[in-house]
Amino acid sequence: MLTKKVEKALNKQVELEANASQFYLAMASWAETKGLEGVSSFFYRHSDEEREHMLKLIKYINERGGHAIVPSLPKPPKVFDCLSHVFQDLLDHEVMVSKEINTVVDICLKDKDYTTHNFMQWYVAEQIEEEALARHILDKLKLIGDDKGGLYLFDRDIMSMNPAKN
Ligand code: OFO
């Protein structure tokens, strides 16, 4: 059985994962309108994975006797300045999510909920990978700069990059 504090923290995490999914969906759509096929496919997959993360939490909360709440979400941005800004937004967002996951882990320890603590370790590991990938992509974009040929190849390469493991 979840304590009220843990249940509340997990429900907040449901909201963050849902929000990330919406945000990345907006990025996918923007990239698609710019003809960036690889980038848009990367973000469509990323958006789907964030939804999976949300569902995993929803099922866990309900399984442990809590009630998972489906959140309402703020409207994500419609346009983005440029590719570097998109990936900087991605990194900033993931850093913020990692912080929030640490808060959930902290609450689990304080409430002696070692089962949820264990469950959350998957998210901790996932965040390390997602942050590392976003940094790696940003480094690549810095190297490419305004080189159109480089951007063309980048868009092709990102097609095969896995946003995260599931
Ligand atoms: Fe859910 O992994 Fe990113 O935010």
Coordinates of N, CA and C and ligand atoms in Angstrom, one line a residue, residues 13 16-21 24 46 49-54 57 90 93-98 101 122-123 126-127 130-131 163-165, ligand 1:
Q13 N 4.7 12.6 -11.0 CA 5.6 12.1 -12.0 C 4.8 11.7 -13.2
L16 N 4.5 14.7 -15.2 CA 5.7 15.1 -15.9 C 6.0 14.3 -17.1
E17 N 5.8 13.0 -17.0 CA 6.0 12.1 -18.2 C 5.0 12.4 -19.3
A18 N 3.8 12.7 -18.9 CA 2.7 13.0 -19.9 C 3.1 14.4 -20.6
N19 N 3.6 15.3 -19.8 CA 4.0 16.6 -20.3 C 5.2 16.5 -21.3
A20 N 6.1 15.6 -20.9 CA 7.3 15.4 -21.8 C 6.8 14.8 -23.1
S21 N 5.9 13.9 -23.0 CA 5.3 13.2 -24.2 C 4.7 14.3 -25.2
Y24 N 7.5 16.6 -26.7 CA 8.3 16.0 -27.7 C 7.4 15.8 -29.0
H46 N 10.4 9.3 -29.3 CA 10.6 9.8 -27.9 C 9.3 10.1 -27.2
E49 N 7.7 7.0 -26.1 CA 8.4 6.4 -25.0 C 8.0 7.1 -23.7
E50 N 7.9 8.4 -23.8 CA 7.5 9.1 -22.5 C 6.0 8.7 -22.1
R51 N 5.2 8.4 -23.1 CA 3.8 7.9 -22.8 C 3.9 6.6 -22.1
E52 N 4.8 5.7 -22.6 CA 5.0 4.4 -22.0 C 5.5 4.6 -20.5
H53 N 6.4 5.5 -20.3 CA 6.9 5.8 -18.9 C 5.7 6.2 -18.0
M54 N 4.8 7.0 -18.6 CA 3.6 7.5 -17.8 C 2.7 6.3 -17.5
L57 N 3.9 4.1 -14.7 CA 3.6 4.6 -13.4 C 2.2 4.5 -13.0
L90 N 15.3 19.9 -25.0 CA 15.2 18.5 -24.7 C 16.1 18.2 -23.5
H93 N 14.8 19.8 -20.3 CA 13.6 19.1 -19.8 C 14.0 17.9 -19.1
E94 N 14.9 17.1 -19.7 CA 15.3 15.9 -19.1 C 16.1 16.1 -17.7
V95 N 16.8 17.2 -17.7 CA 17.5 17.5 -16.4 C 16.5 17.8 -15.3
M96 N 15.5 18.5 -15.7 CA 14.4 18.9 -14.7 C 13.7 17.6 -14.3
V97 N 13.4 16.7 -15.2 CA 12.7 15.4 -14.9 C 13.6 14.6 -14.0
S98 N 14.9 14.5 -14.2 CA 15.8 13.8 -13.4 C 15.7 14.3 -11.9
I101 N 12.7 13.1 -10.3 CA 12.7 11.7 -10.0 C 13.5 11.5 -8.7
W122 N 14.5 2.1 -12.1 CA 14.5 2.0 -13.6 C 14.5 3.4 -14.2
Y123 N 13.7 4.3 -13.6 CA 13.6 5.7 -14.1 C 14.9 6.5 -13.9
E126 N 17.2 5.3 -16.6 CA 16.7 5.8 -17.9 C 17.1 7.3 -18.1
Q127 N 17.0 8.1 -17.0 CA 17.4 9.5 -17.1 C 18.8 9.7 -17.4
E130 N 19.1 9.2 -21.1 CA 18.4 10.3 -21.9 C 19.2 11.6 -21.9
E131 N 19.8 11.9 -20.7 CA 20.6 13.1 -20.6 C 21.8 13.0 -21.4
P163 N 15.9 7.0 -28.8 CA 15.8 8.0 -27.8 C 16.0 7.5 -26.4
A164 N 15.6 6.2 -26.2 CA 15.7 5.6 -24.8 C 15.4 4.2 -24.9
K165 N 15.8 3.4 -23.9 CA 15.4 2.0 -23.9 C 14.1 1.9 -23.2
Ligands
OFO1 FE1 10.6 9.6 -19.1 O1 12.2 9.7 -19.6 FE2 12.6 11.4 -20.3 O2 11.6 12.5 -19.3

